[in-house]
PDB file of C-alpha atoms in Angstrom:
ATOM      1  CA  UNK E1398     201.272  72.280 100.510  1.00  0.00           C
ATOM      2  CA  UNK E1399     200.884  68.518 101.365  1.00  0.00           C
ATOM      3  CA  UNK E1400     197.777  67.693 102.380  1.00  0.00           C
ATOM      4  CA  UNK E1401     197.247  64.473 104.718  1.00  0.00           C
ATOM      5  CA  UNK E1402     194.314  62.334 106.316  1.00  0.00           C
ATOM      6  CA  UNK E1403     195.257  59.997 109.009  1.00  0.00           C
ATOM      7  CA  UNK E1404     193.546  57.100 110.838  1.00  0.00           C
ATOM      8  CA  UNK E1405     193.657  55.361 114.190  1.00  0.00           C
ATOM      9  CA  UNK E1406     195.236  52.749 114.637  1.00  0.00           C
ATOM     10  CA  UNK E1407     195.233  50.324 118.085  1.00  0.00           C
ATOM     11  CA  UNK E1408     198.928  50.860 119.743  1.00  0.00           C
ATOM     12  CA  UNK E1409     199.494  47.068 119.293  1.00  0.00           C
ATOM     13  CA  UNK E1410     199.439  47.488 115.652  1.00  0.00           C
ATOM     14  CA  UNK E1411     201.743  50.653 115.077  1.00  0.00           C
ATOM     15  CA  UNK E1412     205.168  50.592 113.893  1.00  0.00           C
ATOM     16  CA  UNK E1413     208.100  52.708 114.990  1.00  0.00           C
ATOM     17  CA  UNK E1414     209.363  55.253 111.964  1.00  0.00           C
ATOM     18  CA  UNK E1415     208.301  55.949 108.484  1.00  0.00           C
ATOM     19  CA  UNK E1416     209.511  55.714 105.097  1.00  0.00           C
ATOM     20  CA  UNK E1417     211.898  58.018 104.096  1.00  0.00           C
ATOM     21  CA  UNK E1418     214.428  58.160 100.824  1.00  0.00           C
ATOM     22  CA  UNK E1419     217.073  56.449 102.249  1.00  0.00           C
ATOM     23  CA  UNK E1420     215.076  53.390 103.011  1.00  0.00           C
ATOM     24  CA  UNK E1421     214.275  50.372 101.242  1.00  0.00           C
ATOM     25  CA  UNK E1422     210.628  51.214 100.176  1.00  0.00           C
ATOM     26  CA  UNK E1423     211.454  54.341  99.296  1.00  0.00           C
ATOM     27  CA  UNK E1424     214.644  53.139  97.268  1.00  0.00           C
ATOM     28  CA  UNK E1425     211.498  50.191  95.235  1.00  0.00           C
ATOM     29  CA  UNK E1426     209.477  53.371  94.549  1.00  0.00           C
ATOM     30  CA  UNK E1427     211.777  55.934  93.342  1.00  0.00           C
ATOM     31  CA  UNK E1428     212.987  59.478  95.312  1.00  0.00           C
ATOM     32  CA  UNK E1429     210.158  61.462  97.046  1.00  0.00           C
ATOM     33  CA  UNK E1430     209.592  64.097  96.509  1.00  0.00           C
ATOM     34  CA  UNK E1431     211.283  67.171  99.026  1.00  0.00           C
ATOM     35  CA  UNK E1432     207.754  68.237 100.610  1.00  0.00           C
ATOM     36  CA  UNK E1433     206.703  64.137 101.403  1.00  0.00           C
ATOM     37  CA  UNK E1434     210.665  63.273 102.292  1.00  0.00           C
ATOM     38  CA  UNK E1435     209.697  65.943 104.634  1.00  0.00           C
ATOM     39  CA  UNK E1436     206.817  65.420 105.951  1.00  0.00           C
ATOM     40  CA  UNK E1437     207.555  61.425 106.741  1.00  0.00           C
ATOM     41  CA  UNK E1438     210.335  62.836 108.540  1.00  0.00           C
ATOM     42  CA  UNK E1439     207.798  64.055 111.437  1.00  0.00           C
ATOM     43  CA  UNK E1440     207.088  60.311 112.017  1.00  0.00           C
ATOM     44  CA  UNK E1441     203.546  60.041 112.134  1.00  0.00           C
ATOM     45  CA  UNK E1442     201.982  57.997 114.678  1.00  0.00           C
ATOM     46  CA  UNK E1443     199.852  56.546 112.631  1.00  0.00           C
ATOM     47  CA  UNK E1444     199.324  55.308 108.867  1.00  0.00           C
ATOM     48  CA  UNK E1445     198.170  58.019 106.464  1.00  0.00           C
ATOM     49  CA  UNK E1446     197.720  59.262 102.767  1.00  0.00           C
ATOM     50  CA  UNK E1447     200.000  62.261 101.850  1.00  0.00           C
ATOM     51  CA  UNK E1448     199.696  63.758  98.520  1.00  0.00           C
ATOM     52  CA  UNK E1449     201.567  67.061  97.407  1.00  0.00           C
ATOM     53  CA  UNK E1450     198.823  68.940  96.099  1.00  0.00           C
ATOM     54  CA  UNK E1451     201.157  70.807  93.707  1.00  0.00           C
ATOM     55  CA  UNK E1452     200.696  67.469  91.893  1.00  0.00           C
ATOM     56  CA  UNK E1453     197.413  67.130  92.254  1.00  0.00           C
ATOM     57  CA  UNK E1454     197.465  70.157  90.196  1.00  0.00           C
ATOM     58  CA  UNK E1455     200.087  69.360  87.794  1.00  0.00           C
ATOM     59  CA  UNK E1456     198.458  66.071  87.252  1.00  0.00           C
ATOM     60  CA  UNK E1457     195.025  68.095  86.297  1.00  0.00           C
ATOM     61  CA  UNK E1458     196.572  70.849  84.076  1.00  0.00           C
ATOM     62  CA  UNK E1459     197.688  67.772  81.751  1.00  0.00           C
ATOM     63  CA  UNK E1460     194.581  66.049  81.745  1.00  0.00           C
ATOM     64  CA  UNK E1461     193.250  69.545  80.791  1.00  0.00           C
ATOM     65  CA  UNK E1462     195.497  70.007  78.179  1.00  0.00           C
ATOM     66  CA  UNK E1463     195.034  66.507  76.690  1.00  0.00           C
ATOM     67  CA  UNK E1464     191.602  66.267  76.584  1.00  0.00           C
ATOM     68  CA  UNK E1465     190.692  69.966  76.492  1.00  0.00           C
ATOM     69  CA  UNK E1466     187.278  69.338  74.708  1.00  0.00           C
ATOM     70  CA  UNK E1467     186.274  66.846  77.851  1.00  0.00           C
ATOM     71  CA  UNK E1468     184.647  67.743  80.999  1.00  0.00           C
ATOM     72  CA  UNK E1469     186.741  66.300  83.719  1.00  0.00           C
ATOM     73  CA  UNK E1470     185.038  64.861  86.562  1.00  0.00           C
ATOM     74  CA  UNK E1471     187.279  63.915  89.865  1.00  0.00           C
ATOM     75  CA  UNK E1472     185.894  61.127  91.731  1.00  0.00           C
ATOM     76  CA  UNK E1473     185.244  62.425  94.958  1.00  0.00           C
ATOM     77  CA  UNK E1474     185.810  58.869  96.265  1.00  0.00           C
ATOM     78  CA  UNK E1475     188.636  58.376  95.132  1.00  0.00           C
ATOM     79  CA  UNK E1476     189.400  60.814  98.083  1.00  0.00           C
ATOM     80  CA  UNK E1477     187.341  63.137  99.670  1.00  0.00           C
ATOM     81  CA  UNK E1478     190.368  65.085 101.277  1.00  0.00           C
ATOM     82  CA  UNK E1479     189.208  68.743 101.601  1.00  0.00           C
ATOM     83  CA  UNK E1480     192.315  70.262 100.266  1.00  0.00           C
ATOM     84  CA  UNK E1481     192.262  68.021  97.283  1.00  0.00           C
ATOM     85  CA  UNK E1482     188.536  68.704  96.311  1.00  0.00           C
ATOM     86  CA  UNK E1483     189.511  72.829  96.968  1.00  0.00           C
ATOM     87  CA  UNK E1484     192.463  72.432  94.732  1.00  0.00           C
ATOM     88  CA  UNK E1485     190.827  70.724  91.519  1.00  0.00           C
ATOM     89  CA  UNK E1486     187.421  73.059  92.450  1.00  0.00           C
ATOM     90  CA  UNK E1487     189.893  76.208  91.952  1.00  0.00           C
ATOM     91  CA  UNK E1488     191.166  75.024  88.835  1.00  0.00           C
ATOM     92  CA  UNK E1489     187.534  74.317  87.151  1.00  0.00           C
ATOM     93  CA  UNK E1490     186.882  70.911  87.763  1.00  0.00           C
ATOM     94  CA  UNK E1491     183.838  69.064  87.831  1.00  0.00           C
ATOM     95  CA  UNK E1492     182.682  66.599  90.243  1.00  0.00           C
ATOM     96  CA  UNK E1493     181.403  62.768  90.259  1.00  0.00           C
ATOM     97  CA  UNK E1494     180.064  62.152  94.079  1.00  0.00           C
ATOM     98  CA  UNK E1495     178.443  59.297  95.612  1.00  0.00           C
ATOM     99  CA  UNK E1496     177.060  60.511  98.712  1.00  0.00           C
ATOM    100  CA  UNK E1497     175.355  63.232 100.166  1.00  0.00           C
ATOM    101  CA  UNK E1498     178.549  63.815 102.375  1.00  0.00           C
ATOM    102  CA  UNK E1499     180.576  63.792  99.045  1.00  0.00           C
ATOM    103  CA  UNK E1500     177.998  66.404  97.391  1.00  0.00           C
ATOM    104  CA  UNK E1501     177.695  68.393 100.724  1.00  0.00           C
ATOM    105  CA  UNK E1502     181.777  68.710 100.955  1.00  0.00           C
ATOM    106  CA  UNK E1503     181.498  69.940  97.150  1.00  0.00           C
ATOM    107  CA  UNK E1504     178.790  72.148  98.221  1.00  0.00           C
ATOM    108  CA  UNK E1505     180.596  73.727 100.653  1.00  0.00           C
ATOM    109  CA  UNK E1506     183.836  74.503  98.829  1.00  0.00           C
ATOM    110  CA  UNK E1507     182.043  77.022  96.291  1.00  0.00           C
ATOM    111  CA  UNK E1508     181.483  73.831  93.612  1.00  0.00           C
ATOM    112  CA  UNK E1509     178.803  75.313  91.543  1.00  0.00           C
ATOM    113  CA  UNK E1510     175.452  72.358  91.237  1.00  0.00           C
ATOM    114  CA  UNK E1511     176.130  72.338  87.195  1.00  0.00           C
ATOM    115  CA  UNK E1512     179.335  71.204  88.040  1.00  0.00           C
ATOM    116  CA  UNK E1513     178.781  67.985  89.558  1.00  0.00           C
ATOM    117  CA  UNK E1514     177.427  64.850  89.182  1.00  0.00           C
ATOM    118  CA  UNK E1515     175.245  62.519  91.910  1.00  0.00           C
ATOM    119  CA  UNK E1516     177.093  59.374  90.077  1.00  0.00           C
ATOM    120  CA  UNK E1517     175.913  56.698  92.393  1.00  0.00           C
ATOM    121  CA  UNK E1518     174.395  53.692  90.800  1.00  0.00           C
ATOM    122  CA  UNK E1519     172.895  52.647  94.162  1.00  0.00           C
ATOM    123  CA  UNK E1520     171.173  55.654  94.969  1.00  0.00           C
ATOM    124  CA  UNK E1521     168.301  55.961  97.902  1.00  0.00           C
ATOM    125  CA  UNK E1522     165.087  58.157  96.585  1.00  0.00           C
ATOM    126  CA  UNK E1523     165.608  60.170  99.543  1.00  0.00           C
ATOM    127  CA  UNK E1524     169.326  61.167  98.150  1.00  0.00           C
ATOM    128  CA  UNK E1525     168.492  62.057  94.962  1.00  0.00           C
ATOM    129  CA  UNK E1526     166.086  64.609  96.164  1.00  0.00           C
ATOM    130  CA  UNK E1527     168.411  65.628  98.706  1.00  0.00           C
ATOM    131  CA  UNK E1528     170.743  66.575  96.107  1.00  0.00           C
ATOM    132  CA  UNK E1529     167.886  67.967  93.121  1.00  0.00           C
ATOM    133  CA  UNK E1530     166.822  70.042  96.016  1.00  0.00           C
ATOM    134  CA  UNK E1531     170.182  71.940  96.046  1.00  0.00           C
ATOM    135  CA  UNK E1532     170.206  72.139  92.654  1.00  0.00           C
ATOM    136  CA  UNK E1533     171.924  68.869  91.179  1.00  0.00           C
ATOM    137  CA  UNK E1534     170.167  67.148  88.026  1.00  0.00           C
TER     138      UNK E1534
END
């Protein structure tokens, strides 16, 4: 599954096409893989992040068996992409978010309160008891 969040962008600043393995980015960055050769093949209108989430999860499993005495926390951040946070939540991960929105998109994917972590340095009193409230220490 590939999992994708796109942005507007004004017409005047699109470009026509997008990277594929025959090209010359794709040739600096090494082959894509089959399910992002793919998907680039659909041109998308405009820019946008795709990540295979079967990587996502690979990439987890080895932190996992690394550092298999360490809680692993994923950045919300980092991106917030629903599919993302649903993958690594289904696997056991825990959770660093920043913002309400980050801790209510945890929330609402089944991400037990033990399980994450208001990390915000900056945080408003209001947002801290926004997130005690549903359980977050």
């Amino acid at each position: 599954m590939i999992s994708t969040v796109t942005m507007p962008v004004p017409p005047e600043l699109q470009r026509i096409g997008a990277p594929t393995g025959s090209s010359p980015e794709a040739a600096k960055r090494g082959q894509l893989p089959p399910k992002i050769e793919q998907f680039f093949s659909t041109l998308p209108e405009t820019p946008c992040l795709a990540m295979d989430l079967s990587v996502v999860r690979d990439k987890y499993s080895e932190l996992r068996k690394h550092f298999s005495d360490a809680a692993i926390y994923y950045a919300v951040k980092a991106n917030p992409a629903k599919d993302v946070v649903f993958a690594l939540a289904a696997m056991g991960s825990s959770f660093d978010v920043a913002s309400p929105a980050e801790l209510v998109l945890c929330l609402s994917l089944g991400v037990p309160p033990n399980r994450i972590s208001y990390g915000n340095t900056i945080k408003k009193a209001t947002d801290i008891a926004y997130a005690f409230q549903r359980g977050v220490n």
